[in-house]
């Protein structure tokens, strides 16, 4: 079995005296889509943000492509180029068109020429179905289209693993499908993905593995069908019954 592309080992995070993560162990293997589900406040987003050091872990290790990124001497800028991140909010620059938003990191972070950045940005926009929206400003795009620009911006850097933090939670229901379709396409293309989501149908249909978190711990994990159809823990069963995902 191949080595994990992302490995979280005994991860702890506390704010003052308040523990948020209480010893998380989780692995994502190359080409795997892992969905993390659980109630609000269970630490899912905090865990994800620790994976690229947007949040500083209190203890534990995070290893990306064999590199322990919690070490003091790690080159964080280089590491972050290998970890794509898509947030709940789109975080696009309003004065730049879709192409400009995707080009920015290619030029500033990776140092590509304008021509090369433009080529890569156009390719990334095409992958998310927005080749025809390259010249559109964010205000001219729907929420779903803005989120797909955000995904294009992340994949243009050719990361080793993609992190998604509730990528559809800010979208109107009719726009959710277009974003989930792009995520399915990325999985089919072999992208390694760790996805925090409340979209139970997506997790059930698309995930290789599902992780259920509650109160800062991993309560249960396994193949999607197993977790949804035969959950081993009462907390998992109770959560799924509340979220209309019958066991």
Coordinates of C-alpha atoms in Angstrom, one line a residue:
X1 CA 0.0 0.0 0.0
X2 CA 1.4 3.4 -0.9
X3 CA 2.6 5.8 1.8
X4 CA 0.1 8.6 2.8
X5 CA 0.4 11.9 1.0
X6 CA -1.0 13.5 4.1
X7 CA -0.6 12.1 7.6
X8 CA -2.0 13.7 10.8
X9 CA -0.5 12.1 13.9
X10 CA -1.8 12.8 17.5
X11 CA -2.9 16.3 16.6
X12 CA -3.9 18.5 19.5
X13 CA -5.1 22.1 19.4
X14 CA -6.3 24.3 22.3
X15 CA -7.3 27.9 22.6
X16 CA -6.1 28.8 26.1
X17 CA -7.7 26.2 28.4
X18 CA -10.2 25.1 25.8
X19 CA -9.2 22.0 23.9
X20 CA -10.5 21.8 20.3
X21 CA -8.6 18.8 18.9
X22 CA -7.8 16.0 21.3
X23 CA -5.4 13.7 19.5
X24 CA -6.5 13.3 15.8
X25 CA -5.0 10.6 13.7
X26 CA -5.9 10.6 10.0
X27 CA -4.3 9.6 6.7
X28 CA -5.0 10.4 3.1
X29 CA -3.3 8.2 0.5
X30 CA -2.4 9.3 -3.1
X31 CA -5.6 9.7 -5.2
X32 CA -7.9 9.2 -2.3
X33 CA -10.9 11.4 -1.4
X34 CA -11.6 11.4 2.3
X35 CA -14.7 13.2 3.6
X36 CA -14.8 14.5 7.2
X37 CA -18.3 14.9 8.6
X38 CA -19.6 15.8 12.1
X39 CA -21.5 18.4 14.1
X40 CA -20.6 22.1 14.1
X41 CA -17.9 22.8 16.7
X42 CA -16.4 19.3 16.5
X43 CA -13.0 20.7 15.3
X44 CA -13.2 19.7 11.6
X45 CA -12.2 23.1 10.1
X46 CA -9.6 23.7 12.8
X47 CA -8.0 20.3 11.9
X48 CA -8.0 21.3 8.2
X49 CA -6.4 24.7 8.9
X50 CA -3.7 23.0 10.9
X51 CA -2.8 21.0 7.8
X52 CA -1.2 24.0 6.2
X53 CA -0.4 25.9 9.4
X54 CA -3.0 28.5 9.1
X55 CA -3.6 27.4 12.6
X56 CA -0.7 26.4 14.8
X57 CA -1.0 22.9 16.3
X58 CA -0.5 22.7 20.1
X59 CA 1.0 19.3 19.7
X60 CA 1.3 16.5 17.2
X61 CA 2.7 16.0 13.7
X62 CA 1.4 16.8 10.2
X63 CA 3.4 15.1 7.4
X64 CA 2.8 16.2 3.8
X65 CA 4.6 14.1 1.0
X66 CA 7.0 12.9 3.6
X67 CA 7.8 16.3 5.1
X68 CA 6.9 17.1 8.7
X69 CA 5.5 20.6 8.3
X70 CA 5.3 21.2 12.0
X71 CA 9.1 21.3 12.3
X72 CA 10.5 24.8 13.2
X73 CA 12.8 24.8 10.2
X74 CA 10.3 23.9 7.5
X75 CA 9.9 26.2 4.5
X76 CA 6.2 27.1 4.9
X77 CA 5.9 28.9 1.6
X78 CA 7.2 25.9 -0.3
X79 CA 5.0 23.5 1.7
X80 CA 1.9 25.6 1.1
X81 CA 2.4 25.3 -2.7
X82 CA 1.9 21.6 -2.3
X83 CA -1.3 22.0 -0.3
X84 CA -4.3 23.5 -2.2
X85 CA -7.0 25.1 0.0
X86 CA -10.6 26.0 -0.8
X87 CA -12.5 27.8 1.8
X88 CA -16.2 28.4 2.6
X89 CA -15.9 32.0 1.4
X90 CA -14.5 32.5 -2.1
X91 CA -11.8 35.1 -1.1
X92 CA -11.5 36.4 -4.7
X93 CA -10.0 39.8 -5.4
X94 CA -13.0 41.9 -6.6
X95 CA -10.9 44.1 -9.0
X96 CA -9.4 41.2 -10.9
X97 CA -11.2 39.1 -13.4
X98 CA -11.3 35.3 -13.1
X99 CA -8.2 34.8 -15.1
X100 CA -6.3 37.5 -13.0
X101 CA -7.4 35.8 -9.8
X102 CA -6.0 32.5 -10.9
X103 CA -2.8 34.0 -12.4
X104 CA -1.9 36.0 -9.2
X105 CA -0.3 33.2 -7.2
X106 CA 1.3 31.6 -10.3
X107 CA 3.2 34.8 -10.8
X108 CA 3.8 35.9 -7.2
X109 CA 4.3 32.6 -5.4
X110 CA 5.7 30.4 -8.2
X111 CA 7.4 33.1 -10.2
X112 CA 6.0 32.2 -13.6
X113 CA 6.2 34.7 -16.4
X114 CA 3.0 36.4 -17.4
X115 CA 2.6 34.2 -20.5
X116 CA 3.2 30.9 -18.6
X117 CA 0.9 32.1 -15.7
X118 CA -1.8 32.9 -18.3
X119 CA -1.5 29.5 -19.9
X120 CA -1.7 27.6 -16.7
X121 CA -4.6 29.8 -15.4
X122 CA -6.6 29.2 -18.6
X123 CA -6.0 25.5 -18.3
X124 CA -7.2 25.5 -14.7
X125 CA -10.3 27.5 -15.5
X126 CA -11.1 25.0 -18.3
X127 CA -10.8 22.2 -15.8
X128 CA -13.6 23.7 -13.7
X129 CA -15.8 24.5 -16.7
X130 CA -15.2 28.3 -16.7
X131 CA -13.1 28.8 -19.8
X132 CA -15.7 31.2 -21.1
X133 CA -15.7 33.3 -17.9
X134 CA -11.9 34.2 -17.9
X135 CA -12.7 37.9 -18.4
X136 CA -15.6 38.1 -15.8
X137 CA -15.2 40.0 -12.5
X138 CA -16.3 38.1 -9.4
X139 CA -19.4 40.4 -9.1
X140 CA -20.5 39.1 -12.5
X141 CA -20.3 35.5 -11.5
X142 CA -22.7 33.3 -9.4
X143 CA -21.6 32.0 -6.1
X144 CA -21.0 28.6 -7.6
X145 CA -18.9 30.1 -10.4
X146 CA -16.8 32.1 -7.8
X147 CA -16.1 29.0 -5.8
X148 CA -15.0 27.2 -9.0
X149 CA -12.6 30.0 -9.7
X150 CA -11.3 29.4 -6.1
X151 CA -10.8 25.8 -7.0
X152 CA -9.1 26.7 -10.3
X153 CA -6.8 29.1 -8.3
X154 CA -5.7 26.2 -6.0
X155 CA -5.3 23.5 -8.7
X156 CA -3.3 25.9 -11.0
X157 CA -0.4 25.6 -8.5
X158 CA -0.5 21.8 -9.1
X159 CA -0.6 20.8 -5.4
X160 CA 0.0 17.3 -4.1
X161 CA -3.2 17.4 -2.0
X162 CA -6.3 19.5 -1.9
X163 CA -8.1 20.6 1.3
X164 CA -11.8 21.7 1.1
X165 CA -13.4 23.4 4.0
X166 CA -17.2 23.2 3.6
X167 CA -16.8 24.4 0.0
X168 CA -20.6 24.5 -0.7
X169 CA -21.8 26.0 2.6
X170 CA -22.1 29.6 1.3
X171 CA -23.9 28.6 -1.9
X172 CA -27.6 28.7 -2.8
X173 CA -28.8 25.1 -3.0
X174 CA -29.2 25.1 -6.8
X175 CA -25.5 26.1 -7.2
X176 CA -24.1 23.3 -5.1
X177 CA -24.1 20.7 -7.8
X178 CA -21.7 22.5 -10.1
X179 CA -19.0 22.6 -7.4
X180 CA -19.5 19.0 -6.4
X181 CA -19.2 17.9 -10.0
X182 CA -15.9 19.7 -10.3
X183 CA -14.7 17.9 -7.1
X184 CA -15.8 14.5 -8.5
X185 CA -13.9 15.3 -11.7
X186 CA -10.7 16.1 -9.7
X187 CA -11.1 12.8 -7.9
X188 CA -11.4 11.0 -11.2
X189 CA -8.2 12.7 -12.4
X190 CA -6.4 11.3 -9.4
X191 CA -6.3 14.4 -7.1
X192 CA -5.8 13.5 -3.4
X193 CA -8.4 15.4 -1.4
X194 CA -9.5 15.9 2.3
X195 CA -13.0 17.4 2.3
X196 CA -14.9 18.8 5.3
X197 CA -18.5 18.8 4.2
X198 CA -22.1 18.7 5.3
X199 CA -23.2 17.3 2.0
X200 CA -24.0 13.8 3.1
X201 CA -25.1 12.5 -0.3
X202 CA -21.8 13.7 -1.8
X203 CA -19.8 12.0 1.0
X204 CA -21.7 8.8 0.6
X205 CA -21.4 8.7 -3.2
X206 CA -17.9 10.1 -3.8
X207 CA -15.7 9.5 -0.8
X208 CA -13.3 6.5 -0.6
X209 CA -13.4 6.9 3.2
X210 CA -15.6 8.9 5.6
X211 CA -14.3 10.2 8.9
X212 CA -16.8 11.1 11.6
X213 CA -15.5 13.7 14.1
X214 CA -17.2 14.9 17.3
X215 CA -15.9 16.9 20.2
X216 CA -12.3 17.1 18.8
X217 CA -11.8 13.3 18.3
X218 CA -12.2 10.9 15.4
X219 CA -15.1 8.7 16.6
X220 CA -15.3 6.5 13.6
X221 CA -13.9 6.1 10.1
X222 CA -14.2 3.6 7.2
X223 CA -15.4 3.1 3.7
X224 CA -18.4 5.4 2.9
X225 CA -20.9 2.5 2.6
X226 CA -19.8 1.1 6.0
X227 CA -20.0 4.4 7.9
X228 CA -23.4 5.4 6.4
X229 CA -25.1 1.9 6.3
X230 CA -23.5 0.2 9.3
X231 CA -22.1 2.8 11.7
X232 CA -20.4 1.3 14.6
X233 CA -20.9 4.1 17.1
X234 CA -24.1 5.5 18.6
X235 CA -22.8 9.1 18.2
X236 CA -22.4 8.4 14.4
X237 CA -25.9 6.9 14.2
X238 CA -27.4 9.8 16.0
X239 CA -25.7 12.4 13.8
X240 CA -26.6 10.6 10.5
X241 CA -30.3 10.2 11.6
X242 CA -30.4 14.0 12.3
X243 CA -28.9 14.7 8.9
X244 CA -31.3 12.6 6.8
X245 CA -28.7 10.1 5.9
X246 CA -30.4 6.8 7.0
X247 CA -28.1 4.1 8.3

